[in-house]
Each structure stands twice: as C-alpha cells, then as structure tokens.
PDB file of C-alpha atoms in Angstrom:
ATOM      1  CA  MET I   1      23.385   4.121  29.678  1.00  0.00           C
ATOM      2  CA  THR I   2      19.858   2.984  29.783  1.00  0.00           C
ATOM      3  CA  ARG I   3      18.361   6.608  28.008  1.00  0.00           C
ATOM      4  CA  GLU I   4      19.335   7.793  24.785  1.00  0.00           C
ATOM      5  CA  LEU I   5      18.767  11.329  23.099  1.00  0.00           C
ATOM      6  CA  LEU I   6      18.681  12.516  19.530  1.00  0.00           C
ATOM      7  CA  LEU I   7      19.766  16.058  18.773  1.00  0.00           C
ATOM      8  CA  LEU I   8      18.910  17.040  15.573  1.00  0.00           C
ATOM      9  CA  ARG I   9      19.691  20.713  13.722  1.00  0.00           C
ATOM     10  CA  HIS I  10      17.533  21.763  11.645  1.00  0.00           C
ATOM     11  CA  GLY I  11      18.549  21.126   7.818  1.00  0.00           C
ATOM     12  CA  LYS I  12      19.376  23.789   5.658  1.00  0.00           C
ATOM     13  CA  ALA I  13      16.984  27.659   5.017  1.00  0.00           C
ATOM     14  CA  LYS I  14      16.619  29.995   3.494  1.00  0.00           C
ATOM     15  CA  ASP I  15      16.491  33.623   4.840  1.00  0.00           C
ATOM     16  CA  PRO I  16      14.468  35.458   2.751  1.00  0.00           C
ATOM     17  CA  PRO I  17      15.402  39.301   2.975  1.00  0.00           C
ATOM     18  CA  GLY I  18      11.964  41.044   5.088  1.00  0.00           C
ATOM     19  CA  MET I  19      11.143  37.400   6.637  1.00  0.00           C
ATOM     20  CA  ALA I  20      10.861  37.013  10.096  1.00  0.00           C
ATOM     21  CA  ASP I  21      12.987  33.847  11.772  1.00  0.00           C
ATOM     22  CA  ARG I  22      11.008  31.449  12.749  1.00  0.00           C
ATOM     23  CA  ASP I  23       9.648  30.877   9.575  1.00  0.00           C
ATOM     24  CA  ARG I  24      11.958  31.092   7.390  1.00  0.00           C
ATOM     25  CA  PRO I  25      12.081  27.535   5.110  1.00  0.00           C
ATOM     26  CA  LEU I  26      13.649  24.899   4.392  1.00  0.00           C
ATOM     27  CA  LYS I  27      16.243  24.803   0.828  1.00  0.00           C
ATOM     28  CA  THR I  28      15.709  21.529  -1.170  1.00  0.00           C
ATOM     29  CA  LYS I  29      18.921  20.530   0.788  1.00  0.00           C
ATOM     30  CA  GLY I  30      17.414  21.093   3.621  1.00  0.00           C
ATOM     31  CA  LYS I  31      14.815  18.852   3.093  1.00  0.00           C
ATOM     32  CA  ARG I  32      16.609  16.204   1.757  1.00  0.00           C
ATOM     33  CA  GLN I  33      19.203  15.900   4.486  1.00  0.00           C
ATOM     34  CA  ALA I  34      16.158  15.844   6.950  1.00  0.00           C
ATOM     35  CA  GLN I  35      15.298  12.695   4.476  1.00  0.00           C
ATOM     36  CA  ARG I  36      18.551  11.182   4.906  1.00  0.00           C
ATOM     37  CA  ILE I  37      19.054  10.972   8.498  1.00  0.00           C
ATOM     38  CA  GLY I  38      15.410   9.950   8.936  1.00  0.00           C
ATOM     39  CA  ALA I  39      16.083   6.767   6.189  1.00  0.00           C
ATOM     40  CA  TRP I  40      19.091   6.040   8.441  1.00  0.00           C
ATOM     41  CA  LEU I  41      17.209   5.463  11.389  1.00  0.00           C
ATOM     42  CA  GLN I  42      14.716   3.510   9.931  1.00  0.00           C
ATOM     43  CA  GLU I  43      17.437   1.977   9.070  1.00  0.00           C
ATOM     44  CA  HIS I  44      19.137   1.361  12.408  1.00  0.00           C
ATOM     45  CA  ALA I  45      16.565   0.794  14.259  1.00  0.00           C
ATOM     46  CA  LEU I  46      17.355   3.930  15.789  1.00  0.00           C
ATOM     47  CA  LEU I  47      13.289   5.711  15.294  1.00  0.00           C
ATOM     48  CA  PRO I  48      12.308   8.021  18.073  1.00  0.00           C
ATOM     49  CA  ASP I  49      10.103   7.546  20.726  1.00  0.00           C
ATOM     50  CA  VAL I  50       9.179  11.811  21.024  1.00  0.00           C
ATOM     51  CA  THR I  51       9.657  14.382  18.672  1.00  0.00           C
ATOM     52  CA  VAL I  52      10.564  17.451  20.561  1.00  0.00           C
ATOM     53  CA  SER I  53      10.206  20.243  18.315  1.00  0.00           C
ATOM     54  CA  SER I  54      11.069  24.154  17.821  1.00  0.00           C
ATOM     55  CA  PRO I  55       8.099  25.489  16.897  1.00  0.00           C
ATOM     56  CA  ALA I  56      10.753  27.641  14.021  1.00  0.00           C
ATOM     57  CA  GLU I  57       9.240  26.103  10.483  1.00  0.00           C
ATOM     58  CA  ARG I  58      12.731  25.092   9.298  1.00  0.00           C
ATOM     59  CA  ALA I  59      13.014  22.815  12.359  1.00  0.00           C
ATOM     60  CA  PHE I  60       9.407  21.683  12.859  1.00  0.00           C
ATOM     61  CA  VAL I  61       9.595  20.713   8.949  1.00  0.00           C
ATOM     62  CA  THR I  62      12.767  19.301   9.133  1.00  0.00           C
ATOM     63  CA  ALA I  63      11.251  17.078  11.842  1.00  0.00           C
ATOM     64  CA  GLN I  64       8.353  15.721   9.743  1.00  0.00           C
ATOM     65  CA  LYS I  65      10.581  14.765   6.548  1.00  0.00           C
ATOM     66  CA  MET I  66      12.414  13.032   8.959  1.00  0.00           C
ATOM     67  CA  LEU I  67       9.901  10.810  10.378  1.00  0.00           C
ATOM     68  CA  LYS I  68       7.954  10.037   7.542  1.00  0.00           C
ATOM     69  CA  ALA I  69      11.796   8.966   5.573  1.00  0.00           C
ATOM     70  CA  GLY I  70      12.002   6.773   8.440  1.00  0.00           C
ATOM     71  CA  GLY I  71       8.871   5.160   7.684  1.00  0.00           C
ATOM     72  CA  ALA I  72       6.571   6.862  11.372  1.00  0.00           C
ATOM     73  CA  HIS I  73       3.822   9.084  11.667  1.00  0.00           C
ATOM     74  CA  ALA I  74       4.430  12.484  11.884  1.00  0.00           C
ATOM     75  CA  HIS I  75       1.216  13.883  13.818  1.00  0.00           C
ATOM     76  CA  ASP I  76       2.381  13.472  17.150  1.00  0.00           C
ATOM     77  CA  ILE I  77       5.994  16.032  17.468  1.00  0.00           C
ATOM     78  CA  ILE I  78       5.607  18.380  19.954  1.00  0.00           C
ATOM     79  CA  GLN I  79       6.876  22.110  19.744  1.00  0.00           C
ATOM     80  CA  ASP I  80       8.331  23.809  22.212  1.00  0.00           C
ATOM     81  CA  ASP I  81       9.425  27.654  22.094  1.00  0.00           C
ATOM     82  CA  ARG I  82      12.334  26.280  25.175  1.00  0.00           C
ATOM     83  CA  VAL I  83      13.553  24.515  21.545  1.00  0.00           C
ATOM     84  CA  TYR I  84      13.763  27.609  19.544  1.00  0.00           C
ATOM     85  CA  SER I  85      15.452  29.698  22.185  1.00  0.00           C
ATOM     86  CA  ALA I  86      18.530  27.653  21.363  1.00  0.00           C
ATOM     87  CA  SER I  87      20.280  27.918  25.286  1.00  0.00           C
ATOM     88  CA  CYS I  88      21.836  24.538  26.630  1.00  0.00           C
ATOM     89  CA  GLU I  89      19.883  26.109  30.024  1.00  0.00           C
ATOM     90  CA  SER I  90      16.280  25.404  28.181  1.00  0.00           C
ATOM     91  CA  LEU I  91      17.242  22.269  26.046  1.00  0.00           C
ATOM     92  CA  LEU I  92      17.666  20.744  29.751  1.00  0.00           C
ATOM     93  CA  ASP I  93      14.678  21.907  31.112  1.00  0.00           C
ATOM     94  CA  VAL I  94      12.951  20.124  27.674  1.00  0.00           C
ATOM     95  CA  LEU I  95      14.297  16.853  28.597  1.00  0.00           C
ATOM     96  CA  ALA I  96      13.546  17.280  32.739  1.00  0.00           C
ATOM     97  CA  SER I  97       9.911  17.858  32.041  1.00  0.00           C
ATOM     98  CA  PHE I  98       9.630  14.434  31.141  1.00  0.00           C
ATOM     99  CA  PRO I  99       9.399  11.449  33.282  1.00  0.00           C
ATOM    100  CA  THR I 100      11.333   8.077  33.624  1.00  0.00           C
ATOM    101  CA  ASP I 101       9.723   7.754  30.295  1.00  0.00           C
ATOM    102  CA  PRO I 102      10.133   7.392  27.415  1.00  0.00           C
ATOM    103  CA  ASN I 103      12.719   5.793  26.384  1.00  0.00           C
ATOM    104  CA  ARG I 104      14.485   7.704  23.265  1.00  0.00           C
ATOM    105  CA  VAL I 105      13.779  11.599  22.600  1.00  0.00           C
ATOM    106  CA  MET I 106      14.585  13.177  20.232  1.00  0.00           C
ATOM    107  CA  ILE I 107      15.049  17.133  19.536  1.00  0.00           C
ATOM    108  CA  VAL I 108      15.142  18.877  16.512  1.00  0.00           C
ATOM    109  CA  GLY I 109      16.486  22.443  17.132  1.00  0.00           C
ATOM    110  CA  HIS I 110      19.465  25.472  16.574  1.00  0.00           C
ATOM    111  CA  ASN I 111      22.862  26.455  16.738  1.00  0.00           C
ATOM    112  CA  PRO I 112      24.176  27.329  19.549  1.00  0.00           C
ATOM    113  CA  GLY I 113      21.955  25.513  21.805  1.00  0.00           C
ATOM    114  CA  ILE I 114      22.189  22.198  20.287  1.00  0.00           C
ATOM    115  CA  GLU I 115      25.379  21.535  20.542  1.00  0.00           C
ATOM    116  CA  ASP I 116      26.335  23.449  23.742  1.00  0.00           C
ATOM    117  CA  LEU I 117      23.894  20.449  24.805  1.00  0.00           C
ATOM    118  CA  VAL I 118      26.624  18.010  23.439  1.00  0.00           C
ATOM    119  CA  ARG I 119      29.613  19.848  25.091  1.00  0.00           C
ATOM    120  CA  PHE I 120      28.259  19.085  28.279  1.00  0.00           C
ATOM    121  CA  LEU I 121      26.902  16.630  27.657  1.00  0.00           C
ATOM    122  CA  ALA I 122      29.177  14.359  26.397  1.00  0.00           C
ATOM    123  CA  PRO I 123      33.226  16.704  25.811  1.00  0.00           C
ATOM    124  CA  SER I 124      35.122  13.606  26.413  1.00  0.00           C
ATOM    125  CA  SER I 125      33.606  11.746  23.574  1.00  0.00           C
ATOM    126  CA  LEU I 126      33.506  14.504  20.831  1.00  0.00           C
ATOM    127  CA  PRO I 127      34.511  13.247  17.521  1.00  0.00           C
ATOM    128  CA  PHE I 128      36.901  14.928  15.502  1.00  0.00           C
ATOM    129  CA  THR I 129      35.981  17.411  12.677  1.00  0.00           C
ATOM    130  CA  ASP I 130      38.284  18.840  10.233  1.00  0.00           C
ATOM    131  CA  ASP I 131      36.512  22.375   9.596  1.00  0.00           C
ATOM    132  CA  ASP I 132      35.830  22.811  13.336  1.00  0.00           C
ATOM    133  CA  ARG I 133      32.161  22.647  12.970  1.00  0.00           C
ATOM    134  CA  LEU I 134      30.418  20.494  15.342  1.00  0.00           C
ATOM    135  CA  MET I 135      26.435  20.867  14.466  1.00  0.00           C
ATOM    136  CA  LYS I 136      26.703  21.428  10.398  1.00  0.00           C
ATOM    137  CA  THR I 137      22.808  21.606   9.383  1.00  0.00           C
ATOM    138  CA  GLY I 138      21.060  18.613   9.425  1.00  0.00           C
ATOM    139  CA  THR I 139      23.462  17.191  11.735  1.00  0.00           C
ATOM    140  CA  LEU I 140      22.056  13.878  13.984  1.00  0.00           C
ATOM    141  CA  ILE I 141      24.236  13.379  17.357  1.00  0.00           C
ATOM    142  CA  HIS I 142      22.689  10.024  18.762  1.00  0.00           C
ATOM    143  CA  LEU I 143      23.511  10.346  22.759  1.00  0.00           C
ATOM    144  CA  ASP I 144      23.582   7.729  25.768  1.00  0.00           C
ATOM    145  CA  LEU I 145      22.842   8.684  29.359  1.00  0.00           C
ATOM    146  CA  PRO I 146      21.713   7.500  32.535  1.00  0.00           C
ATOM    147  CA  ASP I 147      18.431   6.785  33.379  1.00  0.00           C
ATOM    148  CA  ASP I 148      16.820   9.792  34.746  1.00  0.00           C
ATOM    149  CA  TRP I 149      16.274  13.250  32.226  1.00  0.00           C
ATOM    150  CA  ARG I 150      16.110  14.888  36.165  1.00  0.00           C
ATOM    151  CA  LYS I 151      19.588  13.750  36.940  1.00  0.00           C
ATOM    152  CA  LEU I 152      22.195  15.386  33.958  1.00  0.00           C
ATOM    153  CA  SER I 153      25.198  16.439  34.536  1.00  0.00           C
ATOM    154  CA  GLY I 154      28.335  17.806  32.884  1.00  0.00           C
ATOM    155  CA  ASP I 155      30.372  14.324  30.693  1.00  0.00           C
ATOM    156  CA  CYS I 156      26.880  11.956  32.267  1.00  0.00           C
ATOM    157  CA  ALA I 157      26.443  11.284  28.176  1.00  0.00           C
ATOM    158  CA  LYS I 158      28.515   8.628  25.418  1.00  0.00           C
ATOM    159  CA  ILE I 159      28.388   9.812  21.108  1.00  0.00           C
ATOM    160  CA  ALA I 160      26.647   6.835  20.341  1.00  0.00           C
ATOM    161  CA  HIS I 161      26.771   7.976  16.620  1.00  0.00           C
ATOM    162  CA  TYR I 162      27.598  11.237  14.242  1.00  0.00           C
ATOM    163  CA  ILE I 163      26.117  11.144  11.900  1.00  0.00           C
ATOM    164  CA  ARG I 164      26.350  14.012   8.697  1.00  0.00           C
ATOM    165  CA  PRO I 165      24.076  13.905   5.948  1.00  0.00           C
ATOM    166  CA  SER I 166      26.756  14.636   3.337  1.00  0.00           C
ATOM    167  CA  THR I 167      28.580  11.451   4.769  1.00  0.00           C
ATOM    168  CA  LEU I 168      25.293   9.608   3.548  1.00  0.00           C
ATOM    169  CA  PRO I 169      23.667   8.188   0.078  1.00  0.00           C
ATOM    170  CA  VAL I 170      22.298  10.427  -1.739  1.00  0.00           C
ATOM    171  CA  ALA I 171      19.783   7.820  -2.917  1.00  0.00           C
ATOM    172  CA  PHE I 172      17.364   6.541  -0.737  1.00  0.00           C
ATOM    173  CA  PRO I 173      17.036   2.174  -0.188  1.00  0.00           C
ATOM    174  CA  VAL I 174      13.223   1.010  -0.623  1.00  0.00           C
ATOM    175  CA  GLN I 175      12.649  -3.052  -0.228  1.00  0.00           C
ATOM    176  CA  THR I 176      10.702  -4.419  -3.417  1.00  0.00           C
ATOM    177  CA  ALA I 177       9.782  -7.488  -4.134  1.00  0.00           C
ATOM    178  CA  ASN I 178      12.666  -7.866  -6.402  1.00  0.00           C
ATOM    179  CA  GLY I 179      15.089  -7.293  -3.646  1.00  0.00           C
ATOM    180  CA  ARG I 180      16.023  -3.462  -1.821  1.00  0.00           C
ATOM    181  CA  GLU I 181      16.767  -0.749  -4.277  1.00  0.00           C
ATOM    182  CA  TRP I 182      17.700   2.372  -4.707  1.00  0.00           C
ATOM    183  CA  ARG I 183      15.774   5.582  -5.738  1.00  0.00           C
ATOM    184  CA  ASP I 184      15.428   9.178  -5.897  1.00  0.00           C
ATOM    185  CA  ARG I 185      13.345   9.572  -2.945  1.00  0.00           C
ATOM    186  CA  PRO I 186      11.695   7.589   0.555  1.00  0.00           C
ATOM    187  CA  ALA I 187      10.537   4.518  -0.013  1.00  0.00           C
ATOM    188  CA  TYR I 188       6.445   6.172   1.479  1.00  0.00           C
ATOM    189  CA  TYR I 189       6.442   8.612  -2.217  1.00  0.00           C
ATOM    190  CA  TYR I 190       5.573   5.722  -4.367  1.00  0.00           C
ATOM    191  CA  THR I 191       2.728   4.837  -2.966  1.00  0.00           C
ATOM    192  CA  GLN I 192       0.377   7.400  -3.538  1.00  0.00           C
ATOM    193  CA  SER I 193      -3.718   8.044  -3.121  1.00  0.00           C
ATOM    194  CA  ALA I 194      -6.110  10.058  -5.658  1.00  0.00           C
ATOM    195  CA  VAL I 195     -10.028  11.083  -5.280  1.00  0.00           C
ATOM    196  CA  ILE I 196     -12.401  11.153  -7.159  1.00  0.00           C
ATOM    197  CA  PRO I 197     -14.748  13.529  -5.929  1.00  0.00           C
ATOM    198  CA  TYR I 198     -18.267  13.599  -7.259  1.00  0.00           C
ATOM    199  CA  ARG I 199     -21.692  14.980  -6.191  1.00  0.00           C
ATOM    200  CA  PHE I 200     -24.676  14.515  -8.284  1.00  0.00           C
ATOM    201  CA  LYS I 201     -26.679  17.801  -8.945  1.00  0.00           C
ATOM    202  CA  ASP I 202     -30.385  17.703  -9.811  1.00  0.00           C
ATOM    203  CA  GLY I 203     -29.959  14.009  -9.840  1.00  0.00           C
ATOM    204  CA  VAL I 204     -26.957  14.227 -12.364  1.00  0.00           C
ATOM    205  CA  LEU I 205     -23.653  13.051 -11.471  1.00  0.00           C
ATOM    206  CA  GLU I 206     -20.731  15.525 -11.892  1.00  0.00           C
ATOM    207  CA  ILE I 207     -17.139  15.095 -11.675  1.00  0.00           C
ATOM    208  CA  LEU I 208     -14.810  18.608  -9.440  1.00  0.00           C
ATOM    209  CA  VAL I 209     -11.303  18.159 -11.396  1.00  0.00           C
ATOM    210  CA  ILE I 210      -8.891  21.378 -10.395  1.00  0.00           C
ATOM    211  CA  THR I 211      -6.087  22.518 -12.808  1.00  0.00           C
ATOM    212  CA  SER I 212      -2.611  21.080 -12.013  1.00  0.00           C
ATOM    213  CA  SER I 213      -0.069  23.233  -9.383  1.00  0.00           C
ATOM    214  CA  LYS I 214       1.455  24.931 -12.766  1.00  0.00           C
ATOM    215  CA  LYS I 215      -2.202  25.604 -14.166  1.00  0.00           C
ATOM    216  CA  ASN I 216      -1.026  23.839 -17.235  1.00  0.00           C
ATOM    217  CA  HIS I 217      -3.879  20.863 -16.804  1.00  0.00           C
ATOM    218  CA  TRP I 218      -6.629  19.299 -15.030  1.00  0.00           C
ATOM    219  CA  VAL I 219      -6.324  16.994 -12.989  1.00  0.00           C
ATOM    220  CA  VAL I 220      -8.086  15.101  -9.704  1.00  0.00           C
ATOM    221  CA  PRO I 221      -6.170  15.196  -6.632  1.00  0.00           C
ATOM    222  CA  LYS I 222      -3.356  13.491  -5.796  1.00  0.00           C
ATOM    223  CA  GLY I 223      -1.003  13.013  -3.690  1.00  0.00           C
ATOM    224  CA  ILE I 224       1.897  10.422  -1.196  1.00  0.00           C
ATOM    225  CA  HIS I 225       0.117   8.345   1.112  1.00  0.00           C
ATOM    226  CA  GLU I 226       1.264   9.817   3.803  1.00  0.00           C
ATOM    227  CA  PRO I 227       2.946   7.534   6.039  1.00  0.00           C
ATOM    228  CA  GLY I 228       0.599   7.127   9.679  1.00  0.00           C
ATOM    229  CA  LEU I 229      -2.483   7.619   7.579  1.00  0.00           C
ATOM    230  CA  SER I 230      -4.747   5.140   5.935  1.00  0.00           C
ATOM    231  CA  ALA I 231      -5.114   5.576   2.290  1.00  0.00           C
ATOM    232  CA  GLN I 232      -9.290   6.806   2.410  1.00  0.00           C
ATOM    233  CA  ASP I 233      -7.450   9.555   5.592  1.00  0.00           C
ATOM    234  CA  SER I 234      -4.344  10.727   2.918  1.00  0.00           C
ATOM    235  CA  ALA I 235      -7.033  10.537   0.027  1.00  0.00           C
ATOM    236  CA  ALA I 236      -9.218  12.982   2.008  1.00  0.00           C
ATOM    237  CA  GLN I 237      -6.594  15.176   3.350  1.00  0.00           C
ATOM    238  CA  GLU I 238      -5.609  15.759  -0.960  1.00  0.00           C
ATOM    239  CA  ALA I 239      -8.764  16.556  -1.569  1.00  0.00           C
ATOM    240  CA  GLU I 240      -8.938  19.236   1.603  1.00  0.00           C
ATOM    241  CA  GLU I 241      -5.534  20.604   0.411  1.00  0.00           C
ATOM    242  CA  GLU I 242      -5.866  20.842  -3.038  1.00  0.00           C
ATOM    243  CA  ALA I 243      -9.446  20.826  -4.004  1.00  0.00           C
ATOM    244  CA  GLY I 244     -10.558  22.410  -1.182  1.00  0.00           C
ATOM    245  CA  VAL I 245     -13.310  19.921  -0.870  1.00  0.00           C
ATOM    246  CA  ARG I 246     -14.306  17.946   2.040  1.00  0.00           C
ATOM    247  CA  GLY I 247     -16.324  13.980   2.000  1.00  0.00           C
ATOM    248  CA  ARG I 248     -17.089  10.909   2.692  1.00  0.00           C
ATOM    249  CA  VAL I 249     -14.282   8.836   0.918  1.00  0.00           C
ATOM    250  CA  HIS I 250     -15.238   5.380   0.176  1.00  0.00           C
ATOM    251  CA  GLU I 251     -13.603   2.754   2.282  1.00  0.00           C
ATOM    252  CA  THR I 252     -11.985   0.311  -1.076  1.00  0.00           C
ATOM    253  CA  ALA I 253     -10.057   1.452  -3.553  1.00  0.00           C
ATOM    254  CA  ILE I 254     -12.147   1.478  -7.384  1.00  0.00           C
ATOM    255  CA  GLY I 255      -8.632   1.322  -9.290  1.00  0.00           C
ATOM    256  CA  THR I 256      -4.492   2.035  -8.931  1.00  0.00           C
ATOM    257  CA  TYR I 257      -2.841   3.006 -12.084  1.00  0.00           C
ATOM    258  CA  ALA I 258       1.033   3.401 -12.171  1.00  0.00           C
ATOM    259  CA  TYR I 259       3.228   6.296 -14.311  1.00  0.00           C
ATOM    260  CA  GLU I 260       6.741   7.348 -13.967  1.00  0.00           C
ATOM    261  CA  LYS I 261       8.360   9.487 -11.721  1.00  0.00           C
ATOM    262  CA  TRP I 262      11.508  10.295  -9.212  1.00  0.00           C
ATOM    263  CA  GLY I 263      13.863   6.876 -11.308  1.00  0.00           C
ATOM    264  CA  ALA I 264      10.837   4.792 -10.601  1.00  0.00           C
ATOM    265  CA  THR I 265       7.587   3.616 -10.359  1.00  0.00           C
ATOM    266  CA  CYS I 266       4.894   5.249  -8.350  1.00  0.00           C
ATOM    267  CA  ASN I 267       1.248   2.889  -7.684  1.00  0.00           C
ATOM    268  CA  VAL I 268      -1.881   5.335  -6.889  1.00  0.00           C
ATOM    269  CA  ALA I 269      -4.986   4.060  -5.445  1.00  0.00           C
ATOM    270  CA  VAL I 270      -7.504   5.463  -6.576  1.00  0.00           C
ATOM    271  CA  TYR I 271     -11.196   6.363  -3.834  1.00  0.00           C
ATOM    272  CA  PRO I 272     -14.121   7.759  -5.063  1.00  0.00           C
ATOM    273  CA  MET I 273     -15.856  10.637  -2.146  1.00  0.00           C
ATOM    274  CA  ALA I 274     -19.002  11.998  -2.061  1.00  0.00           C
ATOM    275  CA  VAL I 275     -18.261  15.811  -1.491  1.00  0.00           C
ATOM    276  CA  THR I 276     -20.974  17.629   1.363  1.00  0.00           C
ATOM    277  CA  GLU I 277     -18.167  20.564   1.781  1.00  0.00           C
ATOM    278  CA  GLU I 278     -16.334  23.230  -0.690  1.00  0.00           C
ATOM    279  CA  LEU I 279     -14.145  25.609   1.569  1.00  0.00           C
ATOM    280  CA  ALA I 280     -13.545  29.104   0.703  1.00  0.00           C
ATOM    281  CA  ASP I 281     -10.931  30.350  -0.899  1.00  0.00           C
ATOM    282  CA  THR I 282      -9.240  32.500   2.286  1.00  0.00           C
ATOM    283  CA  VAL I 283      -9.121  28.527   3.777  1.00  0.00           C
ATOM    284  CA  TRP I 284      -8.469  26.867   0.716  1.00  0.00           C
ATOM    285  CA  GLU I 285      -4.863  25.331   1.276  1.00  0.00           C
ATOM    286  CA  GLU I 286      -4.338  25.629  -2.914  1.00  0.00           C
ATOM    287  CA  SER I 287      -6.357  28.388  -3.770  1.00  0.00           C
ATOM    288  CA  HIS I 288      -4.467  29.555  -6.289  1.00  0.00           C
ATOM    289  CA  ARG I 289      -5.600  26.208  -8.383  1.00  0.00           C
ATOM    290  CA  HIS I 290      -9.344  26.240 -10.272  1.00  0.00           C
ATOM    291  CA  ARG I 291     -11.737  24.302 -10.469  1.00  0.00           C
ATOM    292  CA  ARG I 292     -14.394  22.818 -11.820  1.00  0.00           C
ATOM    293  CA  TRP I 293     -17.397  20.679 -11.639  1.00  0.00           C
ATOM    294  CA  VAL I 294     -18.086  18.666 -15.037  1.00  0.00           C
ATOM    295  CA  ALA I 295     -19.620  15.597 -16.365  1.00  0.00           C
ATOM    296  CA  PRO I 296     -17.856  12.324 -15.916  1.00  0.00           C
ATOM    297  CA  SER I 297     -17.382  12.181 -19.780  1.00  0.00           C
ATOM    298  CA  ILE I 298     -15.920  15.915 -19.751  1.00  0.00           C
ATOM    299  CA  ALA I 299     -13.366  15.066 -16.541  1.00  0.00           C
ATOM    300  CA  ALA I 300     -11.921  11.638 -18.405  1.00  0.00           C
ATOM    301  CA  GLN I 301     -11.284  13.654 -21.420  1.00  0.00           C
ATOM    302  CA  HIS I 302      -9.184  16.231 -19.063  1.00  0.00           C
ATOM    303  CA  ILE I 303      -7.456  13.627 -17.502  1.00  0.00           C
ATOM    304  CA  LYS I 304      -3.763  12.508 -19.015  1.00  0.00           C
ATOM    305  CA  GLU I 305      -3.141   9.253 -17.922  1.00  0.00           C
ATOM    306  CA  ASP I 306      -5.037   6.727 -19.743  1.00  0.00           C
ATOM    307  CA  ALA I 307      -5.844   3.924 -16.781  1.00  0.00           C
ATOM    308  CA  LEU I 308      -7.248   7.024 -14.750  1.00  0.00           C
ATOM    309  CA  LYS I 309      -9.413   8.320 -17.792  1.00  0.00           C
ATOM    310  CA  ALA I 310     -10.769   4.612 -17.796  1.00  0.00           C
ATOM    311  CA  ILE I 311     -12.054   4.265 -13.886  1.00  0.00           C
ATOM    312  CA  ILE I 312     -14.076   7.692 -14.391  1.00  0.00           C
ATOM    313  CA  LEU I 313     -15.882   5.914 -16.889  1.00  0.00           C
ATOM    314  CA  ASP I 314     -16.304   3.365 -14.616  1.00  0.00           C
ATOM    315  CA  PHE I 315     -17.345   5.008 -11.780  1.00  0.00           C
ATOM    316  CA  ALA I 316     -20.092   7.252 -13.581  1.00  0.00           C
ATOM    317  CA  ALA I 317     -21.190   3.897 -14.610  1.00  0.00           C
ATOM    318  CA  ALA I 318     -21.719   2.010 -12.405  1.00  0.00           C
ATOM    319  CA  HIS I 319     -23.099   4.817  -9.692  1.00  0.00           C
ATOM    320  CA  GLY I 320     -24.310   7.667 -12.051  1.00  0.00           C
ATOM    321  CA  LYS I 321     -27.799   6.502 -12.145  1.00  0.00           C
ATOM    322  CA  GLU I 322     -27.861   6.357  -8.068  1.00  0.00           C
ATOM    323  CA  ALA I 323     -29.892   9.789  -7.764  1.00  0.00           C
ATOM    324  CA  ARG I 324     -32.254   9.513 -10.676  1.00  0.00           C
TER     325      ARG I 324
END
C-alpha cells in the first residue's frame, strides 16, 4: 500500500433557478466545509501532491478553499471534465492517466461517482453511518492503495480516514507566538497586503482610491495574502481585482497596520504600486466599485484607518517631488 487517494465531495452549494449546473456557487456553509477539511489535512500532514477537480464552480472553489486553508497554494489544480461526469469508470480513467508518481492524489468531485468509486475500491472497509449516506457534501475519504494508478481493481484499497466536516471543530487552529489559538477563519486570513496605487500627472503625485464593496466609504485595495504568492504579488492581485489597475509593486513594504476582524487581529503590509494600466470596466473584475484619482491629502482624508492615513502621507512626503 504505497499510494494514497483523497476523495472529497464538493461543499454545500446553492441551486438558483435558471442557473446552469456547472455554475452553481458554494454556500457559505460549503466554503467552511472545504476550509475545515483543508485545516484537518494540514494538521495531519496529508495535503495532496496533486489535486484534480471537476470544472464545475462548486467543486473547483471547494478545491481552492481546501488547499488555501491547509496553507498550500491553489494555482496548479487540474480541471478535468471526466470528474464532472461523475462515474466510477471516468474517475478510474483519471487516476490511470498518472504515471507511478505522484504518491498522494486528491479528486474533488460529485456524487454518485465519488461514492461509487469508494464502494468499488474499498467495499471491505466502508464506515458505518447512521444515516446510510456515505459521501455527504464536504466529506473526505482517505484511501491507501496499491502502488500503480493504472492497476486499480475492486476491493484493492483500505479506508484510512473518513471525515465529515460536521465532526471537525468549527474554529480553525492558528499557531502564534503565544501558542496555538482557535479562530473564526483559517490562519492565512489574518496576514494581508494592501496597495497604494499612485501615478504622476503633470508632475504631481496622485493616489487612487476606490469605494468599498458596499460603496459606503473610500479605501485602497486590500486583501488576504494568498498562500503561494509573495506579499507583492498578492498586493498586485488585489489592485487588479478591486481597483482594475496594473503596475509595478515596490519590493518592500512602506508600513504596516492592524485591525480587528474575525475574532482576532489582521496584520496588513502596505506596498506602493506605480500604476501603468487602467483596465476597462468590461474586464475589471469588481467594476461595481468606483475609482478616483486624488491628491495624497485627500486620499488620507477618505481613509478610515489612522495608521494607513499616516503611511499615505509619509509616502507622499518622501516621493511627491520625484517627478518635479
């Protein structure tokens, strides 16, 4: 038994009228299911070497949430239509397409295929369930397998772990300088990057501010530092998604600030970004926001966080004369 297979059914999904099945999004409950599984996998050193997902929205986002909650990046997820078709045979074909490596593969997919595959590979070690449902949404099964993905036969595997997200802690473990804490969100949520987009117009420094998601105040782009990305790349990603701008992010942060959210302290590193391109509304991911170029003093007036105001004004004082 030298290969390991992780089978994860997608999290709880919405079913809006008229929406195509592939486009159904996860409910908040489904996102938390995936994150709890990811945290459990990290705690048990069982994160996959390769993750294959159905291209359906609910499965792919489950895979992303699971990996990031486990502290891994989610950039190399393989999307495979055979997982969406959800038959035991198609899932065996997916596994047979691998060479002898990798050692630990995860498939994130749908019923009935996920459950049928478990019943085919490990009928002798099926767990008892009091509701006769093996693979409820968000459920993970960890299988030990023979050493060749191309030669999987009936009853060749053993179930090593059977995990329903409802059996896992609601909170997430976070290692801090003071030891282990339990928080409302996965550990990576509390490390964030913000970006101060700037330009020189007619030799005068301007700062780009955008409306918040609810359009009730002005902000600069800010978001969670994505696992697998540098802080600078994460800042650039936030600038593109939230403000619809691209440019050169400075190599080092010019300041930090903290704020309270999700039952703990979020720490934010702030990076300036020289804007070189503004995206059209048709390709700007969050074009429901508004954006405005203003003087640094006006930008500071708009911003709510005092520490961020100071960072903007210090940056303006140090760089406002560069183009003059």
